[in-house]
CSV table of C-alpha atoms in Angstrom, one decimal:
chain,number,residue,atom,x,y,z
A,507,UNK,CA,88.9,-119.0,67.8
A,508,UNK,CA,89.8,-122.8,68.0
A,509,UNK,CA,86.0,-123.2,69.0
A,510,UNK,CA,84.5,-121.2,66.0
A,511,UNK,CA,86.5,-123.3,63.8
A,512,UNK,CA,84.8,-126.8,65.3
A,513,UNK,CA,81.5,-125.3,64.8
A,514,UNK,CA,79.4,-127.2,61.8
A,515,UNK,CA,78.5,-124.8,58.7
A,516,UNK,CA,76.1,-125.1,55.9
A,517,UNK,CA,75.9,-122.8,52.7
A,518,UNK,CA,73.7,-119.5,53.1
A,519,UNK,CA,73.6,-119.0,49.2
A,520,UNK,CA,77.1,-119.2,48.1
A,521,UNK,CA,78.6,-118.0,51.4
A,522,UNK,CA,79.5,-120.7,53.9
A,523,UNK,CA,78.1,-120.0,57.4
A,524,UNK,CA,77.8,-121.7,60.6
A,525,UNK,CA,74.3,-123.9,60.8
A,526,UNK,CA,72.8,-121.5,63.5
A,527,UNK,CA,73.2,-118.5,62.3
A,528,UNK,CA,71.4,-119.6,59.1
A,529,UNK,CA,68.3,-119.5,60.4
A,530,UNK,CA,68.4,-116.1,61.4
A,531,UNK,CA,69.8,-114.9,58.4
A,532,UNK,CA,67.0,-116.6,55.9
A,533,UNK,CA,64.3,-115.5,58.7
A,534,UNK,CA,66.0,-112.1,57.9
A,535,UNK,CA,65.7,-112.5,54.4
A,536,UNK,CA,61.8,-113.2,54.6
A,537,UNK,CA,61.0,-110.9,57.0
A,538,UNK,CA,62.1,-108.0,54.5
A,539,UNK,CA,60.4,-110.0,51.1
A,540,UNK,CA,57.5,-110.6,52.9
A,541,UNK,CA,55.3,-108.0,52.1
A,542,UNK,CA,56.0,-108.2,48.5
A,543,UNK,CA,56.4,-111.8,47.8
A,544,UNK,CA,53.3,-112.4,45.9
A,545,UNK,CA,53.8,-109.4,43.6
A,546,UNK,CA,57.7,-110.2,43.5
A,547,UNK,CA,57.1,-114.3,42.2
A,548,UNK,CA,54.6,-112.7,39.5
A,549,UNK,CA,57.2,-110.8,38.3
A,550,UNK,CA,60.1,-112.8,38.8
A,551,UNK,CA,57.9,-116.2,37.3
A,552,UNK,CA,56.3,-114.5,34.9
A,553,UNK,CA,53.6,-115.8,36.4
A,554,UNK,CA,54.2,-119.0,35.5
A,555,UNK,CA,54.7,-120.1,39.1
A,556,UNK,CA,51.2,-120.6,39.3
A,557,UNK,CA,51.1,-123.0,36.5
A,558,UNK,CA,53.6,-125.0,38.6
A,559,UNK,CA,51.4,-124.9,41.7
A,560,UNK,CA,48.7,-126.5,39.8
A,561,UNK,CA,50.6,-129.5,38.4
A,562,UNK,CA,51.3,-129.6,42.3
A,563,UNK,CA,47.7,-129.8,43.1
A,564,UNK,CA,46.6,-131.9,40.1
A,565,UNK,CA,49.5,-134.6,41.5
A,566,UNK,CA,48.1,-134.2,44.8
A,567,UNK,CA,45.8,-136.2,45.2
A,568,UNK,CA,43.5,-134.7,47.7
A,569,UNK,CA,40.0,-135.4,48.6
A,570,UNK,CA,37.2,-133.9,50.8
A,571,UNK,CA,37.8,-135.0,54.2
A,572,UNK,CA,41.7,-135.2,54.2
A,573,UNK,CA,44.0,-133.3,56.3
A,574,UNK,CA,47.0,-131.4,54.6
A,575,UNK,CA,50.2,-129.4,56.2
A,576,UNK,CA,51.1,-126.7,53.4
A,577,UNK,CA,54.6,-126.6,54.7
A,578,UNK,CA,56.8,-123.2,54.3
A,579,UNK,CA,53.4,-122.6,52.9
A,580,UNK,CA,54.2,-119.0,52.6
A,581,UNK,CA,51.3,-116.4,51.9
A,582,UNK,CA,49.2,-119.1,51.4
A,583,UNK,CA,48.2,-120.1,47.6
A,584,UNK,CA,48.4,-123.8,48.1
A,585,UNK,CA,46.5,-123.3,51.4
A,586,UNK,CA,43.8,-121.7,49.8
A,587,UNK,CA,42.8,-124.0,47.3
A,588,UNK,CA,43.5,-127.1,49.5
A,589,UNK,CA,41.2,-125.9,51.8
A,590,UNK,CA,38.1,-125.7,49.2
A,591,UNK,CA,39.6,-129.1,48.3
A,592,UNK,CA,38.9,-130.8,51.3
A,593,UNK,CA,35.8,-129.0,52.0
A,594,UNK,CA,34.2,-128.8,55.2
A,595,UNK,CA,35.2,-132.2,57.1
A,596,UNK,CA,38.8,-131.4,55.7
A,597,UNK,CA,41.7,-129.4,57.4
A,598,UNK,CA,44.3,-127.1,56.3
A,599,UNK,CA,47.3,-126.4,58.3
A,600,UNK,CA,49.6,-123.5,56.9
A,601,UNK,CA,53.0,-124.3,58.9
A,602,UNK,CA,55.5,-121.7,58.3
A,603,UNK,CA,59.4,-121.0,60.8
A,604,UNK,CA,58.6,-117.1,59.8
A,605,UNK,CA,56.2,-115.1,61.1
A,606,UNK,CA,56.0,-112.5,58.8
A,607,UNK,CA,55.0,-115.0,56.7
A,608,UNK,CA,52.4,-116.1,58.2
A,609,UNK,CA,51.1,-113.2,59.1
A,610,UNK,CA,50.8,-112.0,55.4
A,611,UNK,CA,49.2,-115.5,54.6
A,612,UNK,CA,46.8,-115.5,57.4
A,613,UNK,CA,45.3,-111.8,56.6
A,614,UNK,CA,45.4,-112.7,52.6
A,615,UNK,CA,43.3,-115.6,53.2
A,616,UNK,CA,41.0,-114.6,55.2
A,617,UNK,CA,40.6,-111.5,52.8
A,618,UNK,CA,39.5,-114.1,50.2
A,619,UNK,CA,37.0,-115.7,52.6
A,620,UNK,CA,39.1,-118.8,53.2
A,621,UNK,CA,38.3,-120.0,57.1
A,622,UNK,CA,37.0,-122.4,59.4
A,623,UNK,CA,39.3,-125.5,57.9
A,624,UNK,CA,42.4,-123.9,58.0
A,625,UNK,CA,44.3,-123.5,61.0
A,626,UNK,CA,48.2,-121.4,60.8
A,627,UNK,CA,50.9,-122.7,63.0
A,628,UNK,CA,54.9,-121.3,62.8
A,629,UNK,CA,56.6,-124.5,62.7
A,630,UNK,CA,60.2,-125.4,62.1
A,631,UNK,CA,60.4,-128.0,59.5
A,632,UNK,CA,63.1,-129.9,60.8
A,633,UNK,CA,61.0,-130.7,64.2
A,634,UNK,CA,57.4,-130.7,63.0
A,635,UNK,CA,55.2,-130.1,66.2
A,636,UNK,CA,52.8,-132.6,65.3
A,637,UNK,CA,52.2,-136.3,66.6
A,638,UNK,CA,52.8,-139.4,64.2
A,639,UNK,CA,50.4,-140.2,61.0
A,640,UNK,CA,48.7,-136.8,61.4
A,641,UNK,CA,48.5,-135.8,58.0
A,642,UNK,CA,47.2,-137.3,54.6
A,643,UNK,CA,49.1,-134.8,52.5
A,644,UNK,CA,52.5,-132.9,53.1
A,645,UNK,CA,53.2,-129.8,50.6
A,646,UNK,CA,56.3,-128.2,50.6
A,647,UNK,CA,56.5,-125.3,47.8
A,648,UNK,CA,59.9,-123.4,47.1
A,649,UNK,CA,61.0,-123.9,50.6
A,650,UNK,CA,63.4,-127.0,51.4
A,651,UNK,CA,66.2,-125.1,49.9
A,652,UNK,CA,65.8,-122.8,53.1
A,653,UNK,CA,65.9,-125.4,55.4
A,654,UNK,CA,69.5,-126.2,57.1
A,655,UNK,CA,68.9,-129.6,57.5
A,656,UNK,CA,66.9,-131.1,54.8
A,657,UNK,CA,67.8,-134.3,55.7
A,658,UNK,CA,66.3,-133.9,59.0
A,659,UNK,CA,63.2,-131.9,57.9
A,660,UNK,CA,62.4,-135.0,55.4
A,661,UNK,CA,62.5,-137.6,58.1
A,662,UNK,CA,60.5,-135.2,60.3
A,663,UNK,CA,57.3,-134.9,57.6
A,664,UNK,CA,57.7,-138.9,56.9
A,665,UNK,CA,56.6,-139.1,60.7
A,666,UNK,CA,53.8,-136.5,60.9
A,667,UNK,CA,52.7,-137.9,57.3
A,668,UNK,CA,50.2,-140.9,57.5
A,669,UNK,CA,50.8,-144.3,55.9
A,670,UNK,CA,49.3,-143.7,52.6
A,671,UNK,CA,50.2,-140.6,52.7
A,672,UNK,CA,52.4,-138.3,49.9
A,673,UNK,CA,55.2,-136.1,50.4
A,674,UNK,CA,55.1,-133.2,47.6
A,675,UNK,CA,58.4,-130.8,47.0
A,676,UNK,CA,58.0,-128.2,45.2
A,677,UNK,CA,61.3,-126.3,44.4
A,678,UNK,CA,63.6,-124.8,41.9
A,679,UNK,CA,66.3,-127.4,40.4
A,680,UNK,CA,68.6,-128.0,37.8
A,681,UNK,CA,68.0,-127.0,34.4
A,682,UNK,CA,68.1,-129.7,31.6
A,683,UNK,CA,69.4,-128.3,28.6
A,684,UNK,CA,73.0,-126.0,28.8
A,685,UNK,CA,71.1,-123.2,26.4
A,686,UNK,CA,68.9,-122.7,28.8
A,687,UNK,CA,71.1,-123.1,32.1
A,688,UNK,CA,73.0,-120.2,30.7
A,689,UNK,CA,70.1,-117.8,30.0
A,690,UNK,CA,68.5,-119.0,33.5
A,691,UNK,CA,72.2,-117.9,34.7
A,692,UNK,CA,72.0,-114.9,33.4
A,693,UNK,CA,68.5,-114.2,34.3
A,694,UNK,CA,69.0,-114.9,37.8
A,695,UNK,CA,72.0,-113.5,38.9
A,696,UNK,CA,71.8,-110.1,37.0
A,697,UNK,CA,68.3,-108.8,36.1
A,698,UNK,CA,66.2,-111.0,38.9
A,699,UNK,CA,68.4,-108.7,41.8
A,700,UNK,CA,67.2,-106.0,39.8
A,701,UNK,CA,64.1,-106.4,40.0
A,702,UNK,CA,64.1,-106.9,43.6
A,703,UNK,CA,66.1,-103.6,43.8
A,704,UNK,CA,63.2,-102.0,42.0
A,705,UNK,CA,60.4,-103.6,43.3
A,706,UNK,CA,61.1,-104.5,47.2
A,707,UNK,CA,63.9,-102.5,47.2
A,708,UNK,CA,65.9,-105.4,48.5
A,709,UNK,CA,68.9,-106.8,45.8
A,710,UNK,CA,70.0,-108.7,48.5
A,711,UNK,CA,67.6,-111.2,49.2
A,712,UNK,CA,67.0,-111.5,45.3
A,713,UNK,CA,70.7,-112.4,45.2
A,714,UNK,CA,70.3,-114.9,47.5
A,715,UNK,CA,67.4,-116.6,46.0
A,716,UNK,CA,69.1,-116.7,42.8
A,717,UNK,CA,72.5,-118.7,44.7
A,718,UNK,CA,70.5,-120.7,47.3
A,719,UNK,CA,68.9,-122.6,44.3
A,720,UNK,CA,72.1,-123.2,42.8
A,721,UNK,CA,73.1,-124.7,45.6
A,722,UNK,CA,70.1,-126.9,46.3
A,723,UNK,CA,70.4,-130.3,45.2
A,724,UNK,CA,69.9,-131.6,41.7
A,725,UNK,CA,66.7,-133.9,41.0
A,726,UNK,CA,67.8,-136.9,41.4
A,727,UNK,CA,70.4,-136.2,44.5
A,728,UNK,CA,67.0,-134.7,46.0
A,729,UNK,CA,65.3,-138.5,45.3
A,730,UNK,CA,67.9,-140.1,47.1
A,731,UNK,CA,67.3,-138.2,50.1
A,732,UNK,CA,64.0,-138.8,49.9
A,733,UNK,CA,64.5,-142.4,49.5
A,734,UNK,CA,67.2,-142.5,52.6
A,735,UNK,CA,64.4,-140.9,54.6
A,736,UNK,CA,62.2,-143.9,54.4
A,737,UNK,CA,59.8,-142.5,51.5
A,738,UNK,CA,58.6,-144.8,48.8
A,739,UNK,CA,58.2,-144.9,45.4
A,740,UNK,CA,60.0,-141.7,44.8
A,741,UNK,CA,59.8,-139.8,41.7
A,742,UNK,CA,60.3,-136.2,39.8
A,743,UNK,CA,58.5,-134.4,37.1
A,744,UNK,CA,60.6,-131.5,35.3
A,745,UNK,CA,58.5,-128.4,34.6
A,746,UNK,CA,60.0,-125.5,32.4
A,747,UNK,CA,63.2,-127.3,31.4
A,748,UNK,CA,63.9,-128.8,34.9
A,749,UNK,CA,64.1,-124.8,36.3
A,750,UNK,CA,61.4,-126.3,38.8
A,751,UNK,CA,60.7,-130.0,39.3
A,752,UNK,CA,57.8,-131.5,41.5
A,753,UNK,CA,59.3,-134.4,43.4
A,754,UNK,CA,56.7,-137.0,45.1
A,755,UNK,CA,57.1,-139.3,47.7
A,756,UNK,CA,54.3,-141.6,50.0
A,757,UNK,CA,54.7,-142.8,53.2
A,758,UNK,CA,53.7,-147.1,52.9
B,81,UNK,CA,51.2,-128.4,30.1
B,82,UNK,CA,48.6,-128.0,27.4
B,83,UNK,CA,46.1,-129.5,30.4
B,84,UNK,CA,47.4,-126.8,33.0
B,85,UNK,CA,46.7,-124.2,30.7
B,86,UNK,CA,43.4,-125.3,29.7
B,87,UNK,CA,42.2,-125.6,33.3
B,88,UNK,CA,43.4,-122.2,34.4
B,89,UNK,CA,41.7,-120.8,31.5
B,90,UNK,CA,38.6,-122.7,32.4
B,91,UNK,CA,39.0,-121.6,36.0
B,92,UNK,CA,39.7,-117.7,35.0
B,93,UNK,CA,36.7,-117.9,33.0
B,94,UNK,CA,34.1,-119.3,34.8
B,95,UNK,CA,34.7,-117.7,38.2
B,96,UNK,CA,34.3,-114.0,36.1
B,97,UNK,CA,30.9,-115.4,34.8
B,98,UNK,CA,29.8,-117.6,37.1
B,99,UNK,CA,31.0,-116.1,40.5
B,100,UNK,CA,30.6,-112.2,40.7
B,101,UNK,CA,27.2,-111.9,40.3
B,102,UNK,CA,25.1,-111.9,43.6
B,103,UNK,CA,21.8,-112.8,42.0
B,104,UNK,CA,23.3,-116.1,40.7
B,105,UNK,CA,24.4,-117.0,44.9
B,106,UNK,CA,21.2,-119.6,45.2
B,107,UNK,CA,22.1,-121.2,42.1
B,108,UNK,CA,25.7,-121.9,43.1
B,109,UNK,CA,24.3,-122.8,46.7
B,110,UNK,CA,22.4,-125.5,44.9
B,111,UNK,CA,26.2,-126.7,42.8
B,112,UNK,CA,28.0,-126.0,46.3
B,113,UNK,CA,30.5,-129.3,47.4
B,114,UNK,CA,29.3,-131.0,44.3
B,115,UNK,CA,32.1,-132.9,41.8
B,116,UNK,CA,30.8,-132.7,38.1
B,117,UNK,CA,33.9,-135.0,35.9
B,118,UNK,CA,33.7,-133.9,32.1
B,119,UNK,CA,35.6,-136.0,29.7
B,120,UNK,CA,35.4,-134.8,26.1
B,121,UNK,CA,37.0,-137.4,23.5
B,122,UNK,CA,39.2,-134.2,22.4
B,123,UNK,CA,40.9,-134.5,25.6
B,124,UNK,CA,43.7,-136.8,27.0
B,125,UNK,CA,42.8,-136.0,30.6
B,126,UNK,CA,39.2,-135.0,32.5
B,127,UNK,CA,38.4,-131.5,33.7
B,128,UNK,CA,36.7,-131.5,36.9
B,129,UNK,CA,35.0,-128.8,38.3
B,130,UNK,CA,34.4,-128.8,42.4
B,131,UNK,CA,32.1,-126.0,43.0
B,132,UNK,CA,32.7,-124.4,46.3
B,133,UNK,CA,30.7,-121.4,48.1
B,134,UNK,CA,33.0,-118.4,46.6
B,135,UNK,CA,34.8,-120.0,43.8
B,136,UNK,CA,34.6,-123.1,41.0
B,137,UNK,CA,38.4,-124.9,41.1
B,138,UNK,CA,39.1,-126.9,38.2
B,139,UNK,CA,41.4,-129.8,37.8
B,140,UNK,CA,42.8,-132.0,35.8
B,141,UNK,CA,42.9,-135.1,38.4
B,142,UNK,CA,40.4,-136.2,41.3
B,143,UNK,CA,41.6,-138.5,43.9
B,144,UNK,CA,37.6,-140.3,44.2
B,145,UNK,CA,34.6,-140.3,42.6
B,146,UNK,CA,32.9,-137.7,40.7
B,147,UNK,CA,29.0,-136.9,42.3
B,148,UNK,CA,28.5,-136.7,38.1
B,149,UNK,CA,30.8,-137.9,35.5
B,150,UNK,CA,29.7,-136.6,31.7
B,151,UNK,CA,31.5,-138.2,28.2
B,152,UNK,CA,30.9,-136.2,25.9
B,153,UNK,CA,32.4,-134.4,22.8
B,154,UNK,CA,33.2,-130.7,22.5
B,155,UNK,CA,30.6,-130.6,19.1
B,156,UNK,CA,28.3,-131.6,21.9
B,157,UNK,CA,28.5,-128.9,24.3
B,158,UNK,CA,26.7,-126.2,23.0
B,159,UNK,CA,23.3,-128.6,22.7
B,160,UNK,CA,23.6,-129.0,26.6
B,161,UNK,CA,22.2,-125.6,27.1
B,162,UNK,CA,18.6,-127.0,26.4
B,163,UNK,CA,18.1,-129.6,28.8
B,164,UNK,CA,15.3,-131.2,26.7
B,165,UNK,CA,17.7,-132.5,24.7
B,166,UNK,CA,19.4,-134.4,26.8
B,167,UNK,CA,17.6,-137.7,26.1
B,168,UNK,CA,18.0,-137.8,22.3
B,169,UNK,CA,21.8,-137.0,23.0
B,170,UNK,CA,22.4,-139.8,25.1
B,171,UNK,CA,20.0,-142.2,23.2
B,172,UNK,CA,22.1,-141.2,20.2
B,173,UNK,CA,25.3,-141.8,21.8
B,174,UNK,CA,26.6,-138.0,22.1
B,175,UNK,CA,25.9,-138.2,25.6
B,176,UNK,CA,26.9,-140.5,28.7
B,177,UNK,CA,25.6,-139.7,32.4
B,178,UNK,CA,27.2,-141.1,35.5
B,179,UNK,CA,25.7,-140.2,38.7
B,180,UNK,CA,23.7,-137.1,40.0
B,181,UNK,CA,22.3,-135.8,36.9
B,182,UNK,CA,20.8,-133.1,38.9
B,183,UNK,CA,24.6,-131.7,38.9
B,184,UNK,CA,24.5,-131.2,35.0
B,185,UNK,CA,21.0,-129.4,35.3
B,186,UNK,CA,21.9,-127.7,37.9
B,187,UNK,CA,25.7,-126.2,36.4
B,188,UNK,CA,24.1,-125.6,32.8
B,189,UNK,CA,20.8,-123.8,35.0
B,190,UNK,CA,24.0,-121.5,36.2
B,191,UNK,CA,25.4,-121.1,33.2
B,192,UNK,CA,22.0,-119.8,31.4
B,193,UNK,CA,21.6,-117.2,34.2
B,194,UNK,CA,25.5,-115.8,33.8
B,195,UNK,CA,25.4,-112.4,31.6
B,196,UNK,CA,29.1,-111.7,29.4
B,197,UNK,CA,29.8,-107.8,29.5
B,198,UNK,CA,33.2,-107.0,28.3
B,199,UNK,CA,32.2,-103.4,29.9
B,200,UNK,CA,31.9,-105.1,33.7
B,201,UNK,CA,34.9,-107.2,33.0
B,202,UNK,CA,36.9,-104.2,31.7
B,203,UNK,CA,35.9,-101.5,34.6
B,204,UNK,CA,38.1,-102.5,37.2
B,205,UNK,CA,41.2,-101.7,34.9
B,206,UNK,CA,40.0,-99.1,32.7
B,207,UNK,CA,37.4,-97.2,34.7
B,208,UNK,CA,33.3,-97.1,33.9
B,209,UNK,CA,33.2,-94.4,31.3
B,210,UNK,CA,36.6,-95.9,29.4
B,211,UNK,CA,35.3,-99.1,29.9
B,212,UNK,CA,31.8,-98.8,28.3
B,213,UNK,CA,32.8,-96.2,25.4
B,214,UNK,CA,35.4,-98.7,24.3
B,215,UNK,CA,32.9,-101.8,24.7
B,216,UNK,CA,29.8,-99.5,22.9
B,217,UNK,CA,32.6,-98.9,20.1
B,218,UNK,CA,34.4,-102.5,19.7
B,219,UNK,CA,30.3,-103.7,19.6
B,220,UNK,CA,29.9,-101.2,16.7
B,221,UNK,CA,32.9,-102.0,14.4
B,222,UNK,CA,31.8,-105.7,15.3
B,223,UNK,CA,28.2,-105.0,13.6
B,224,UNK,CA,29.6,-103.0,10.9
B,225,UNK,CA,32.3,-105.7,10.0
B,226,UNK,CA,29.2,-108.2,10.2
B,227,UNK,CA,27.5,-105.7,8.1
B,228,UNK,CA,30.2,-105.4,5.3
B,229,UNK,CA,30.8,-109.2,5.2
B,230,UNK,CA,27.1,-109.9,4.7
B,231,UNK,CA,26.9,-106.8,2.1
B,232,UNK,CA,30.2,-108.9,0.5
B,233,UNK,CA,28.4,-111.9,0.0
B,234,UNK,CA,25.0,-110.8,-0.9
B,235,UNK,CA,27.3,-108.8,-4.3
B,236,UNK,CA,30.0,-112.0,-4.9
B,237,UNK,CA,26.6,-113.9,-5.3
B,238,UNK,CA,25.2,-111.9,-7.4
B,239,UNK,CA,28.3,-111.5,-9.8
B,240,UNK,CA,28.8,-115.0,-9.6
B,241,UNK,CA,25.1,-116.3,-10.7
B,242,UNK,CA,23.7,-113.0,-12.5
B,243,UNK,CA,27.2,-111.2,-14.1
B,244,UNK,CA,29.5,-113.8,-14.7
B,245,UNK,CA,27.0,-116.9,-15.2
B,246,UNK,CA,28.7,-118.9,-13.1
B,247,UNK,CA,25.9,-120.7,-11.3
B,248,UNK,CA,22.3,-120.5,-11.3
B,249,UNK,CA,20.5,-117.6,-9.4
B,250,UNK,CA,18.2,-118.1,-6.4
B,251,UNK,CA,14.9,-118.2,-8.5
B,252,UNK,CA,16.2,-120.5,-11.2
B,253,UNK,CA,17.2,-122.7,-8.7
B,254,UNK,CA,13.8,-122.5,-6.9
B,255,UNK,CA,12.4,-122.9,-10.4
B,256,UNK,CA,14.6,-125.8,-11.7
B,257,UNK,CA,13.2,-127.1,-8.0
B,258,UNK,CA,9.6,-126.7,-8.8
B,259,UNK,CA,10.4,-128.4,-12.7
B,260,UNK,CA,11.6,-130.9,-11.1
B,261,UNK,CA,8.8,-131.5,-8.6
B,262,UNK,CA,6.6,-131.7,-11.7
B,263,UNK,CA,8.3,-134.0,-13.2
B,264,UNK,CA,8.8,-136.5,-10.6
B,265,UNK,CA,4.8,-136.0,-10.1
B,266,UNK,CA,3.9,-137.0,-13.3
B,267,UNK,CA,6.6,-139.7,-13.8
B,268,UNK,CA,4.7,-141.3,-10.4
B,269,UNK,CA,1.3,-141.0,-12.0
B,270,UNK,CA,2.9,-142.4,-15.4
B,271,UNK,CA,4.1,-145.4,-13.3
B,272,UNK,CA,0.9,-145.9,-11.6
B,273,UNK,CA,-1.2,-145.8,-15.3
B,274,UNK,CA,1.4,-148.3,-16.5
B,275,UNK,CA,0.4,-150.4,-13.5
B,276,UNK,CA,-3.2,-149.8,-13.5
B,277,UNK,CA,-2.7,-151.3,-18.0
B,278,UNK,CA,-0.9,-154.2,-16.8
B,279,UNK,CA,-3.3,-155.1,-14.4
B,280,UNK,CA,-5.9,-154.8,-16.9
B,281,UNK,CA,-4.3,-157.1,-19.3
């Protein structure tokens, strides 16, 4: 008992857990959303998220020739148009810890005709299992609030990320106007589980969407780690009210 | 925002028209890894299209250079589908070229060979028959609106010059015209007999 009690914990949407059973339980929570996740962020976005993802790519940056880690990359829509991005003497790498994921990702795009520049690799963000300045461009979209240690994961991409290179975070954050925090509220913790109820069949995993971006930190706490992890010239752009900022970082 | 929107329109659009079609595959070989930057004067930001082998992505920011960078306006646009033109646009100033101008030839080239049918774009959803009886009928209550707005202003012309006197018809104008003509004919030969007198004196 006395042992369980020393044991360091971390929040798993509002619940408080203990860090290594975390992992597990968000793999859990992927593995069942997985099949569904496009379909499910349509819904649950609007479609808007793919509005965001553009401003993502637009502040990019990237050119033929460079290579890019889409990290927690998911099924894959970043991947895809990075990899025409780069073109042919570019590379992709689609880095995700679950491999439901990447299974999903890896079948959609090559579906849609997007090979020979992408390569898929189930990495843990937190020890990136790449060697030092590998990469020109580091993505990561809606899925640092996942990771246990963000702290860690951020010094871990400032390693793999060449000098020159730019850190982008993608992610849910903190609305900036109380009208709309309260409607967001309301949205997300009653009708979004609904729809997951309807649609995956899964309330669960919709609930803790909903909580583990309340819990992720606000944008500017989110700079400051960014700046404590060695990245330069940090900044954010609010999209949608601040519901979903882009922050960017590069590696000098 | 306004950008983001613009650009996934632009996208939606010219994949559907440009894309589908496996006729048009040597012309968008030809575009294939090629950068074309258009800035229009309407527009706080470029739109850049980079043509790859199954899709066109368009952006609003390129981290190099363009293989073709065009400034033009939006007015302008339409007068780039005949490529003839292209040196009295840019001698008049509508028109700057940077680069590969092969790029432009080759994009508006692929855009002259792209065919719009709602009834292809609608199929997927609706099915072939819905699809094309509900095109063949839009097309129809398109022509007959045309028709009815043409009929409207052939008779609100007619009331205006013939019932209610309101302006001149057609014929007096072409007749006032030809009055006119006359006139200015014989004024000139009046001004040339004047001359031809004081010369003489």
């Amino acid at each position: 008992m006395a042992d369980e009690d020393k044991r360091e914990t971390t929040h798993f949407g509002f619940r408080t857990v203990a860090k290594d059973e975390k992992a597990v339980m968000v793999a859990d929570v992927f593995h069942s959303v997985a099949a569904k996740y496009d379909l499910m962020n349509d819904l649950m976005s609007f479609g808007i998220h793919r509005l965001w993802k553009r401003f993502a790519i637009n502040c990019s940056g990237v050119r033929r020739g460079q290579k890019v880690l889409d990290l927690a990359g998911g099924t894959g829509d970043l991947t895809a148009k990075f990899s025409r991005l780069v073109g042919e003497d570019g590379e992709v790498v689609l880095a995700d810890i679950n491999d439901s994921m990447l299974k999903v990702g890896r079948e959609k795009l090559r579906n849609k005709g997007v090979i020979g520049n992408v390569r898929y690799v189930q990495a843990n963000a937190e020890a990136l299992p790449f060697p030092d300045d590998t990469f020109d461009c580091i993505t990561i979209s809606f899925g640092l609030r996942n990771v246990t240690e963000k702290e860690q994961a951020l010094r871990s991409m400032y390693r793999v990320l060449k000098p020159g290179g730019r850190l982008l975070i993608l992610e849910f954050s903190t609305p900036l106007f109380k009208p709309l925090s309260k409607a967001y509220d309301l949205y997300s913790f009653h009708i979004l589980p609904r729809i997951g109820e309807m649609v995956a069949r899964d309330a669960g995993s919709y609930r803790y969407l909903a909580e583990s971006i309340r819990m992720h930190p606000d944008q500017e706490t989110l700079k400051a780690m960014m700046l404590d992890a060695g990245f330069d010239s940090a900044e954010y752009f609010n999209m949608t009210g601040g519901i979903v900022a882009l922050h960017r970082g590069y590696k000098f | 925002m306004l950008m983001l929107l613009v650009t996934a329109a632009l996208e939606t659009g010219l994949n559907r028209l440009l894309y589908q079609d496996a006729l048009m595959k040597p012309a968008r070989q030809r575009l294939k890894g090629k950068v074309l930057r258009v800035e229009l004067a309407e527009l706080d930001s470029p739109v850049i299209l980079v043509f790859g082998e199954m899709q066109v992505d368009v952006l609003a920011e390129w981290g190099s250079l363009a293989d073709c960078t065009l400034k033009t306006h939006v007015s302008t646009l339409p007068a780039l589908r005949q490529r003839q033109r292209f040196a009295a646009l840019i001698k008049h100033g509508d028109l700057d070229i940077e680069g590969d101008l092969q790029v432009v030839q080759q994009f508006v080239a692929l855009l002259d060979m792209a065919e719009l049918d709602p009834a292809e774009i609608l199929a997927p959803y609706l099915g072939d028959i819905v699809a094309e009886g509900l095109t063949q009928k839009i097309q129809a209550q398109v022509c007959l609106v045309r028709r009815r707005l043409l009929e409207h202003r052939v008779r609100l012309g007619q009331a205006v010059s013939e019932e209610w006197r309101l302006s001149p018809s057609a014929l007096e104008i072409a007749w006032f015209s030809d009055e006119v003509d006359v006139m200015e004919r014989a004024g000139t030969s009046l001004v040339a007999r004047l001359d031809k007198l004081e010369q003489s004196r």
